[in-house]
């Protein structure tokens, strides 16, 4: 896959996964482990619990979405 934006939630960065995202234009990783292999590939790293971050992101998107 070659997305413009890839956001990985709780992904450690094993080669089987990263081989498919390496050509993404922008890679964002959300992970509690700042030493996870995916951080080396990421353009942006968010060191936080992925579930908590995703819940807040969804809440924010819903509050800002248009009817």
PDB file of N, CA and C in Angstrom:
ATOM      1  N   UNK A   1       0.846  -1.184   0.000  1.00  0.00           N
ATOM      2  CA  UNK A   1       0.000   0.000   0.000  1.00  0.00           C
ATOM      3  C   UNK A   1       0.884   1.238   0.000  1.00  0.00           C
ATOM      4  N   UNK A   2       0.400   2.291  -0.614  1.00  0.00           N
ATOM      5  CA  UNK A   2       1.171   3.525  -0.708  1.00  0.00           C
ATOM      6  C   UNK A   2       0.297   4.730  -0.357  1.00  0.00           C
ATOM      7  N   UNK A   3      -0.171   4.794   0.876  1.00  0.00           N
ATOM      8  CA  UNK A   3      -1.025   5.935   1.231  1.00  0.00           C
ATOM      9  C   UNK A   3      -0.219   7.217   1.369  1.00  0.00           C
ATOM     10  N   UNK A   4      -0.905   8.331   1.215  1.00  0.00           N
ATOM     11  CA  UNK A   4      -0.257   9.616   1.478  1.00  0.00           C
ATOM     12  C   UNK A   4       0.008   9.754   2.966  1.00  0.00           C
ATOM     13  N   UNK A   5      -0.945   9.301   3.780  1.00  0.00           N
ATOM     14  CA  UNK A   5      -0.826   9.384   5.233  1.00  0.00           C
ATOM     15  C   UNK A   5      -1.128   8.031   5.838  1.00  0.00           C
ATOM     16  N   UNK A   6      -0.194   7.521   6.632  1.00  0.00           N
ATOM     17  CA  UNK A   6      -0.398   6.279   7.371  1.00  0.00           C
ATOM     18  C   UNK A   6      -0.298   6.614   8.846  1.00  0.00           C
ATOM     19  N   UNK A   7      -1.305   6.194   9.628  1.00  0.00           N
ATOM     20  CA  UNK A   7      -1.263   6.373  11.076  1.00  0.00           C
ATOM     21  C   UNK A   7      -1.353   4.991  11.701  1.00  0.00           C
ATOM     22  N   UNK A   8      -0.322   4.612  12.437  1.00  0.00           N
ATOM     23  CA  UNK A   8      -0.296   3.315  13.101  1.00  0.00           C
ATOM     24  C   UNK A   8      -0.559   3.474  14.583  1.00  0.00           C
ATOM     25  N   UNK A   9      -1.562   2.780  15.087  1.00  0.00           N
ATOM     26  CA  UNK A   9      -1.923   2.834  16.494  1.00  0.00           C
ATOM     27  C   UNK A   9      -1.471   1.549  17.176  1.00  0.00           C
ATOM     28  N   UNK A  10      -0.507   1.662  18.068  1.00  0.00           N
ATOM     29  CA  UNK A  10      -0.046   0.510  18.829  1.00  0.00           C
ATOM     30  C   UNK A  10       0.727  -0.505  18.006  1.00  0.00           C
ATOM     31  N   UNK A  11       1.287  -0.083  16.900  1.00  0.00           N
ATOM     32  CA  UNK A  11       2.047  -0.973  16.017  1.00  0.00           C
ATOM     33  C   UNK A  11       3.511  -0.949  16.444  1.00  0.00           C
ATOM     34  N   UNK A  12       4.088  -2.133  16.638  1.00  0.00           N
ATOM     35  CA  UNK A  12       5.486  -2.175  17.080  1.00  0.00           C
ATOM     36  C   UNK A  12       6.453  -1.896  15.939  1.00  0.00           C
ATOM     37  N   UNK A  13       6.107  -2.369  14.758  1.00  0.00           N
ATOM     38  CA  UNK A  13       6.969  -2.115  13.613  1.00  0.00           C
ATOM     39  C   UNK A  13       7.724  -3.333  13.126  1.00  0.00           C
ATOM     40  N   UNK A  14       7.120  -4.500  13.253  1.00  0.00           N
ATOM     41  CA  UNK A  14       7.742  -5.713  12.738  1.00  0.00           C
ATOM     42  C   UNK A  14       7.863  -5.613  11.220  1.00  0.00           C
ATOM     43  N   UNK A  15       8.867  -6.242  10.671  1.00  0.00           N
ATOM     44  CA  UNK A  15       9.188  -6.127   9.249  1.00  0.00           C
ATOM     45  C   UNK A  15       8.008  -6.525   8.354  1.00  0.00           C
ATOM     46  N   UNK A  16       7.204  -7.492   8.781  1.00  0.00           N
ATOM     47  CA  UNK A  16       6.067  -7.918   7.968  1.00  0.00           C
ATOM     48  C   UNK A  16       5.078  -6.768   7.762  1.00  0.00           C
ATOM     49  N   UNK A  17       5.001  -5.877   8.711  1.00  0.00           N
ATOM     50  CA  UNK A  17       4.079  -4.743   8.613  1.00  0.00           C
ATOM     51  C   UNK A  17       4.755  -3.547   7.945  1.00  0.00           C
ATOM     52  N   UNK A  18       5.940  -3.211   8.382  1.00  0.00           N
ATOM     53  CA  UNK A  18       6.589  -2.002   7.877  1.00  0.00           C
ATOM     54  C   UNK A  18       6.961  -2.102   6.405  1.00  0.00           C
ATOM     55  N   UNK A  19       7.175  -3.294   5.913  1.00  0.00           N
ATOM     56  CA  UNK A  19       7.509  -3.455   4.495  1.00  0.00           C
ATOM     57  C   UNK A  19       6.383  -2.957   3.604  1.00  0.00           C
ATOM     58  N   UNK A  20       5.163  -2.974   4.118  1.00  0.00           N
ATOM     59  CA  UNK A  20       4.017  -2.548   3.313  1.00  0.00           C
ATOM     60  C   UNK A  20       3.720  -1.058   3.428  1.00  0.00           C
ATOM     61  N   UNK A  21       4.311  -0.373   4.406  1.00  0.00           N
ATOM     62  CA  UNK A  21       3.994   1.053   4.596  1.00  0.00           C
ATOM     63  C   UNK A  21       5.172   1.973   4.318  1.00  0.00           C
ATOM     64  N   UNK A  22       6.319   1.416   4.043  1.00  0.00           N
ATOM     65  CA  UNK A  22       7.548   2.201   3.946  1.00  0.00           C
ATOM     66  C   UNK A  22       7.486   3.289   2.868  1.00  0.00           C
ATOM     67  N   UNK A  23       6.655   3.120   1.857  1.00  0.00           N
ATOM     68  CA  UNK A  23       6.570   4.114   0.789  1.00  0.00           C
ATOM     69  C   UNK A  23       5.471   5.151   1.010  1.00  0.00           C
ATOM     70  N   UNK A  24       4.873   5.151   2.188  1.00  0.00           N
ATOM     71  CA  UNK A  24       3.869   6.169   2.517  1.00  0.00           C
ATOM     72  C   UNK A  24       4.541   7.533   2.557  1.00  0.00           C
ATOM     73  N   UNK A  25       3.810   8.570   2.149  1.00  0.00           N
ATOM     74  CA  UNK A  25       4.388   9.915   2.161  1.00  0.00           C
ATOM     75  C   UNK A  25       4.658  10.400   3.580  1.00  0.00           C
ATOM     76  N   UNK A  26       3.695  10.178   4.473  1.00  0.00           N
ATOM     77  CA  UNK A  26       3.844  10.589   5.871  1.00  0.00           C
ATOM     78  C   UNK A  26       3.440   9.417   6.753  1.00  0.00           C
ATOM     79  N   UNK A  27       4.298   9.078   7.708  1.00  0.00           N
ATOM     80  CA  UNK A  27       4.006   8.000   8.649  1.00  0.00           C
ATOM     81  C   UNK A  27       3.944   8.590  10.048  1.00  0.00           C
ATOM     82  N   UNK A  28       2.827   8.332  10.723  1.00  0.00           N
ATOM     83  CA  UNK A  28       2.628   8.770  12.101  1.00  0.00           C
ATOM     84  C   UNK A  28       2.448   7.515  12.941  1.00  0.00           C
ATOM     85  N   UNK A  29       3.178   7.415  14.040  1.00  0.00           N
ATOM     86  CA  UNK A  29       2.995   6.271  14.928  1.00  0.00           C
ATOM     87  C   UNK A  29       2.566   6.748  16.307  1.00  0.00           C
ATOM     88  N   UNK A  30       1.596   6.027  16.870  1.00  0.00           N
ATOM     89  CA  UNK A  30       1.104   6.291  18.215  1.00  0.00           C
ATOM     90  C   UNK A  30       1.383   5.026  19.006  1.00  0.00           C
ATOM     91  N   UNK A  31       2.298   5.129  19.975  1.00  0.00           N
ATOM     92  CA  UNK A  31       2.746   3.942  20.686  1.00  0.00           C
ATOM     93  C   UNK A  31       3.316   4.345  22.034  1.00  0.00           C
ATOM     94  N   UNK A  32       3.095   3.532  23.045  1.00  0.00           N
ATOM     95  CA  UNK A  32       3.658   3.800  24.373  1.00  0.00           C
ATOM     96  C   UNK A  32       5.170   3.567  24.396  1.00  0.00           C
ATOM     97  N   UNK A  33       5.656   2.744  23.484  1.00  0.00           N
ATOM     98  CA  UNK A  33       7.075   2.384  23.451  1.00  0.00           C
ATOM     99  C   UNK A  33       7.820   3.290  22.477  1.00  0.00           C
ATOM    100  N   UNK A  34       8.486   4.304  23.013  1.00  0.00           N
ATOM    101  CA  UNK A  34       9.201   5.230  22.130  1.00  0.00           C
ATOM    102  C   UNK A  34      10.391   4.578  21.444  1.00  0.00           C
ATOM    103  N   UNK A  35      10.758   3.385  21.858  1.00  0.00           N
ATOM    104  CA  UNK A  35      11.850   2.665  21.220  1.00  0.00           C
ATOM    105  C   UNK A  35      11.376   1.613  20.228  1.00  0.00           C
ATOM    106  N   UNK A  36      10.074   1.578  19.952  1.00  0.00           N
ATOM    107  CA  UNK A  36       9.532   0.601  19.001  1.00  0.00           C
ATOM    108  C   UNK A  36      10.143   0.836  17.619  1.00  0.00           C
ATOM    109  N   UNK A  37      10.433  -0.229  16.885  1.00  0.00           N
ATOM    110  CA  UNK A  37      11.061  -0.088  15.572  1.00  0.00           C
ATOM    111  C   UNK A  37      10.331   0.854  14.613  1.00  0.00           C
ATOM    112  N   UNK A  38       9.017   0.955  14.722  1.00  0.00           N
ATOM    113  CA  UNK A  38       8.269   1.815  13.797  1.00  0.00           C
ATOM    114  C   UNK A  38       8.653   3.280  13.951  1.00  0.00           C
ATOM    115  N   UNK A  39       9.147   3.678  15.115  1.00  0.00           N
ATOM    116  CA  UNK A  39       9.501   5.084  15.313  1.00  0.00           C
ATOM    117  C   UNK A  39      10.640   5.515  14.392  1.00  0.00           C
ATOM    118  N   UNK A  40      11.479   4.571  14.001  1.00  0.00           N
ATOM    119  CA  UNK A  40      12.580   4.904  13.094  1.00  0.00           C
ATOM    120  C   UNK A  40      12.074   5.260  11.696  1.00  0.00           C
ATOM    121  N   UNK A  41      10.929   4.731  11.320  1.00  0.00           N
ATOM    122  CA  UNK A  41      10.344   5.017  10.007  1.00  0.00           C
ATOM    123  C   UNK A  41       9.402   6.210  10.035  1.00  0.00           C
ATOM    124  N   UNK A  42       8.965   6.585  11.235  1.00  0.00           N
ATOM    125  CA  UNK A  42       7.904   7.584  11.383  1.00  0.00           C
ATOM    126  C   UNK A  42       8.397   9.004  11.191  1.00  0.00           C
ATOM    127  N   UNK A  43       7.562   9.787  10.519  1.00  0.00           N
ATOM    128  CA  UNK A  43       7.823  11.217  10.395  1.00  0.00           C
ATOM    129  C   UNK A  43       7.397  11.933  11.672  1.00  0.00           C
ATOM    130  N   UNK A  44       6.359  11.394  12.310  1.00  0.00           N
ATOM    131  CA  UNK A  44       5.853  11.946  13.567  1.00  0.00           C
ATOM    132  C   UNK A  44       5.613  10.791  14.526  1.00  0.00           C
ATOM    133  N   UNK A  45       6.061  10.951  15.765  1.00  0.00           N
ATOM    134  CA  UNK A  45       5.900   9.923  16.789  1.00  0.00           C
ATOM    135  C   UNK A  45       5.127  10.522  17.957  1.00  0.00           C
ATOM    136  N   UNK A  46       4.046   9.860  18.334  1.00  0.00           N
ATOM    137  CA  UNK A  46       3.258  10.278  19.488  1.00  0.00           C
ATOM    138  C   UNK A  46       3.409   9.183  20.532  1.00  0.00           C
ATOM    139  N   UNK A  47       4.086   9.498  21.636  1.00  0.00           N
ATOM    140  CA  UNK A  47       4.309   8.520  22.697  1.00  0.00           C
ATOM    141  C   UNK A  47       3.159   8.645  23.687  1.00  0.00           C
ATOM    142  N   UNK A  48       2.184   7.760  23.506  1.00  0.00           N
ATOM    143  CA  UNK A  48       0.969   7.804  24.311  1.00  0.00           C
ATOM    144  C   UNK A  48       0.220   6.489  24.111  1.00  0.00           C
ATOM    145  N   UNK A  49      -0.666   6.172  25.026  1.00  0.00           N
ATOM    146  CA  UNK A  49      -1.505   4.993  24.879  1.00  0.00           C
ATOM    147  C   UNK A  49      -2.364   5.156  23.622  1.00  0.00           C
ATOM    148  N   UNK A  50      -2.258   4.217  22.710  1.00  0.00           N
ATOM    149  CA  UNK A  50      -2.947   4.321  21.420  1.00  0.00           C
ATOM    150  C   UNK A  50      -4.461   4.369  21.579  1.00  0.00           C
ATOM    151  N   UNK A  51      -5.008   3.571  22.480  1.00  0.00           N
ATOM    152  CA  UNK A  51      -6.453   3.554  22.681  1.00  0.00           C
ATOM    153  C   UNK A  51      -6.987   4.869  23.208  1.00  0.00           C
ATOM    154  N   UNK A  52      -6.279   5.448  24.170  1.00  0.00           N
ATOM    155  CA  UNK A  52      -6.703   6.733  24.730  1.00  0.00           C
ATOM    156  C   UNK A  52      -6.597   7.843  23.687  1.00  0.00           C
ATOM    157  N   UNK A  53      -5.510   7.841  22.937  1.00  0.00           N
ATOM    158  CA  UNK A  53      -5.326   8.856  21.901  1.00  0.00           C
ATOM    159  C   UNK A  53      -6.422   8.744  20.846  1.00  0.00           C
ATOM    160  N   UNK A  54      -6.705   7.527  20.410  1.00  0.00           N
ATOM    161  CA  UNK A  54      -7.715   7.318  19.378  1.00  0.00           C
ATOM    162  C   UNK A  54      -9.099   7.740  19.866  1.00  0.00           C
ATOM    163  N   UNK A  55      -9.424   7.450  21.116  1.00  0.00           N
ATOM    164  CA  UNK A  55     -10.723   7.853  21.667  1.00  0.00           C
ATOM    165  C   UNK A  55     -10.869   9.372  21.648  1.00  0.00           C
ATOM    166  N   UNK A  56      -9.820  10.088  22.040  1.00  0.00           N
ATOM    167  CA  UNK A  56      -9.865  11.556  22.016  1.00  0.00           C
ATOM    168  C   UNK A  56      -9.941  12.086  20.590  1.00  0.00           C
ATOM    169  N   UNK A  57      -9.220  11.465  19.676  1.00  0.00           N
ATOM    170  CA  UNK A  57      -9.249  11.887  18.274  1.00  0.00           C
ATOM    171  C   UNK A  57     -10.654  11.723  17.692  1.00  0.00           C
ATOM    172  N   UNK A  58     -11.275  10.590  17.942  1.00  0.00           N
ATOM    173  CA  UNK A  58     -12.631  10.355  17.437  1.00  0.00           C
ATOM    174  C   UNK A  58     -13.601  11.360  18.037  1.00  0.00           C
ATOM    175  N   UNK A  59     -13.483  11.607  19.330  1.00  0.00           N
ATOM    176  CA  UNK A  59     -14.354  12.587  19.991  1.00  0.00           C
ATOM    177  C   UNK A  59     -14.198  13.966  19.355  1.00  0.00           C
ATOM    178  N   UNK A  60     -12.973  14.349  19.104  1.00  0.00           N
ATOM    179  CA  UNK A  60     -12.716  15.662  18.502  1.00  0.00           C
ATOM    180  C   UNK A  60     -13.254  15.738  17.079  1.00  0.00           C
ATOM    181  N   UNK A  61     -13.044  14.703  16.309  1.00  0.00           N
ATOM    182  CA  UNK A  61     -13.549  14.685  14.936  1.00  0.00           C
ATOM    183  C   UNK A  61     -15.069  14.764  14.909  1.00  0.00           C
ATOM    184  N   UNK A  62     -15.716  14.058  15.812  1.00  0.00           N
ATOM    185  CA  UNK A  62     -17.182  14.105  15.876  1.00  0.00           C
ATOM    186  C   UNK A  62     -17.676  15.489  16.264  1.00  0.00           C
ATOM    187  N   UNK A  63     -16.978  16.145  17.176  1.00  0.00           N
ATOM    188  CA  UNK A  63     -17.419  17.465  17.630  1.00  0.00           C
ATOM    189  C   UNK A  63     -17.210  18.536  16.564  1.00  0.00           C
ATOM    190  N   UNK A  64     -16.288  18.303  15.649  1.00  0.00           N
ATOM    191  CA  UNK A  64     -15.994  19.289  14.616  1.00  0.00           C
ATOM    192  C   UNK A  64     -16.600  18.946  13.262  1.00  0.00           C
ATOM    193  N   UNK A  65     -17.238  17.787  13.155  1.00  0.00           N
ATOM    194  CA  UNK A  65     -17.783  17.393  11.852  1.00  0.00           C
ATOM    195  C   UNK A  65     -19.035  18.187  11.527  1.00  0.00           C
ATOM    196  N   UNK A  66     -19.250  18.348  10.257  1.00  0.00           N
ATOM    197  CA  UNK A  66     -20.423  19.089   9.779  1.00  0.00           C
ATOM    198  C   UNK A  66     -21.596  18.128   9.640  1.00  0.00           C
ATOM    199  N   UNK A  67     -22.803  18.634   9.864  1.00  0.00           N
ATOM    200  CA  UNK A  67     -23.997  17.768   9.719  1.00  0.00           C
ATOM    201  C   UNK A  67     -24.222  17.333   8.291  1.00  0.00           C
TER     202      UNK A  67
END
